[in-house]
Amino acid sequence: MANDLFNSLMNAPDENGRFGIFGGRFVSETLMPLILELEAEYEHAKTDESFWAEMDDLWKHYVGRPSPLYFADRLTARLGGAKVYMKRDELNHTGAHKINNVLGQLLLARRMGKTRIIAETGAGQHGVATATVCAKFGLKCVVYMGAHDVKRQAPNVFRMKLLGAEVIPVTSGRGTLKDAMNDAMRDWVTNVRDTFYCIGTVAGPHPYPAMVRDFQSIIGKEAREQMLEREGRLPDTLVACIGGGSNAMGLFHPFLNDSEVEIVGVEAGGKGVDDRMQHCASLSGGRPGVLHGNRTYLLQDDDGQILEGFSISAGLDYPGIGPEHAWLHDTGRAKYVYVTDDEALAAFQMCCETEGIIPALEPSHALAHVMKIAPDLPADHLICMNLCGRGDKDIFTVARALGVEMGTVA
Ligand SMILES: *Cc1c(COP(=O)(O)O)cnc(C)c1O
């Protein structure tokens, strides 16, 4: 691959928010001024030392960063090949990586004088992170959530309410994440003056995909330093799971220019990618289109209607993928694979039993891929996977999948 391609990868997107033919800002005229205002504010904050000093302070004392880079020695011995390291972002306050980004956006909102924060959430993880930081900053928080998801994710709905957020069930469409995104955008246009729209992954119109990536890049920056310290060199392979792609982009971005580092994103293959209704693998099983203000790969039918994805992991069922991933895929810089529900479940159990860590079902997908490749790699091959969330929230799903009835376990 030519050097200028690597440089363009690091410096993307262009001034129109494009990653090659992906990304951009496909929004109504009424939204355009808001997005331009946000972009200007972010460009300013990016080079403002006081902004990053405040971020660093909160990351350290509120979130608990840096998260450890942990050598999974028993898992490595069990797999009998490459050395497996885990970036422990599941140890963050609120139990996942989402708070890295929410803190950045809400600091920005505060600088812009916004007092009301809106967000959309599917599984509820982004909603909980947003409600958390709003409580800490004393900001009003409104979370749009598909009515169907409100029922499926009752514990997260209650968490958001405890944290003082208002949760609005969305009944339009099928009552899931896509419909909640549409309603959040409508709210934003209507309440421009005091409202900030906090997006939970590397999607949405420019500048969101780049901005969310920049906030999540703390994961890759730390992992890079920690691996250099532990092993004296960079990892050979990076592995991360992909819903919208923010934890993956956060790990990958600081390594894009290091051509010797192999980069692998793992999509949710559900029951298998042959059946398009039974998975969430937008790159492996989707086509380019426009959703949520950007052009990217989407799960859609022949008429361009967005399809509802399916995965055992509620946090991976975003019907698209961040535009930067679409570009990394098409340029060949990163490779994208998928693993099925059953494979993720097996990885979940392996992680519990060999490392004493209950992972979320999302990073269990990344681990399942690690379990496939590690045995055939030499003992000095370094894998770094992102353990981006903890599994407390998933034990009920796992019990159901394993046919265990809680209360009868002895
Ligand atoms: C939300 C979530 C994901 C999926 O989002 P990305 O933007 O792809 O990172 C993955 N893992 C966990 C633990 C999550 O909460």
PDB file of C-alpha atoms and ligand atoms in Angstrom, residues 95-98 125 200-202 241-248 315-316 360 362-363 388-390 393, ligand 1:
ATOM      1  CA  GLY A  95     -18.759  -0.455  32.562  1.00  0.00           C
ATOM      2  CA  ALA A  96     -17.883   0.319  28.953  1.00  0.00           C
ATOM      3  CA  HIS A  97     -16.089   2.678  26.570  1.00  0.00           C
ATOM      4  CA  LYS A  98     -19.118   4.878  25.808  1.00  0.00           C
ATOM      5  CA  GLN A 125     -25.799   1.724  27.130  1.00  0.00           C
ATOM      6  CA  GLY A 200     -23.131   7.389  20.775  1.00  0.00           C
ATOM      7  CA  THR A 201     -21.060   5.958  17.956  1.00  0.00           C
ATOM      8  CA  VAL A 202     -18.895   6.996  14.980  1.00  0.00           C
ATOM      9  CA  CYS A 241     -16.108  -5.700  17.861  1.00  0.00           C
ATOM     10  CA  ILE A 242     -18.313  -3.429  15.775  1.00  0.00           C
ATOM     11  CA  GLY A 243     -21.806  -2.146  16.349  1.00  0.00           C
ATOM     12  CA  GLY A 244     -21.561   1.373  14.942  1.00  0.00           C
ATOM     13  CA  GLY A 245     -17.796   1.071  15.309  1.00  0.00           C
ATOM     14  CA  SER A 246     -16.707   3.537  18.012  1.00  0.00           C
ATOM     15  CA  ASN A 247     -14.716   1.272  20.334  1.00  0.00           C
ATOM     16  CA  ALA A 248     -13.040  -0.248  17.272  1.00  0.00           C
ATOM     17  CA  GLY A 315     -25.402  -3.289  21.656  1.00  0.00           C
ATOM     18  CA  LEU A 316     -24.334  -4.497  18.219  1.00  0.00           C
ATOM     19  CA  ALA A 360     -20.078  -8.089  27.706  1.00  0.00           C
ATOM     20  CA  GLU A 362     -20.243  -7.320  22.382  1.00  0.00           C
ATOM     21  CA  PRO A 363     -16.486  -7.841  23.034  1.00  0.00           C
ATOM     22  CA  CYS A 388     -14.834  -2.722  25.720  1.00  0.00           C
ATOM     23  CA  GLY A 389     -17.574  -3.671  28.176  1.00  0.00           C
ATOM     24  CA  ARG A 390     -18.397  -5.832  31.165  1.00  0.00           C
ATOM     25  CA  LYS A 393     -25.891  -6.499  31.978  1.00  0.00           C
TER      26      LYS A 393
HETATM   27  C1  LIG B   1     -22.476   0.196  22.562  1.00  0.00           C
HETATM   28  C2  LIG B   1     -21.502  -0.862  22.725  1.00  0.00           C
HETATM   29  C3  LIG B   1     -20.838  -1.440  21.615  1.00  0.00           C
HETATM   30  C4  LIG B   1     -21.134  -1.060  20.202  1.00  0.00           C
HETATM   31  O1  LIG B   1     -20.824   0.244  19.877  1.00  0.00           O
HETATM   32  P1  LIG B   1     -19.522   0.651  19.050  1.00  0.00           P
HETATM   33  O2  LIG B   1     -19.806   2.035  18.651  1.00  0.00           O
HETATM   34  O3  LIG B   1     -19.415  -0.292  17.897  1.00  0.00           O
HETATM   35  O4  LIG B   1     -18.366   0.518  19.959  1.00  0.00           O
HETATM   36  C5  LIG B   1     -19.886  -2.399  21.855  1.00  0.00           C
HETATM   37  N1  LIG B   1     -19.596  -2.817  23.102  1.00  0.00           N
HETATM   38  C6  LIG B   1     -20.200  -2.298  24.194  1.00  0.00           C
HETATM   39  C7  LIG B   1     -19.806  -2.805  25.537  1.00  0.00           C
HETATM   40  C8  LIG B   1     -21.176  -1.314  24.042  1.00  0.00           C
HETATM   41  O5  LIG B   1     -21.778  -0.806  25.122  1.00  0.00           O
END
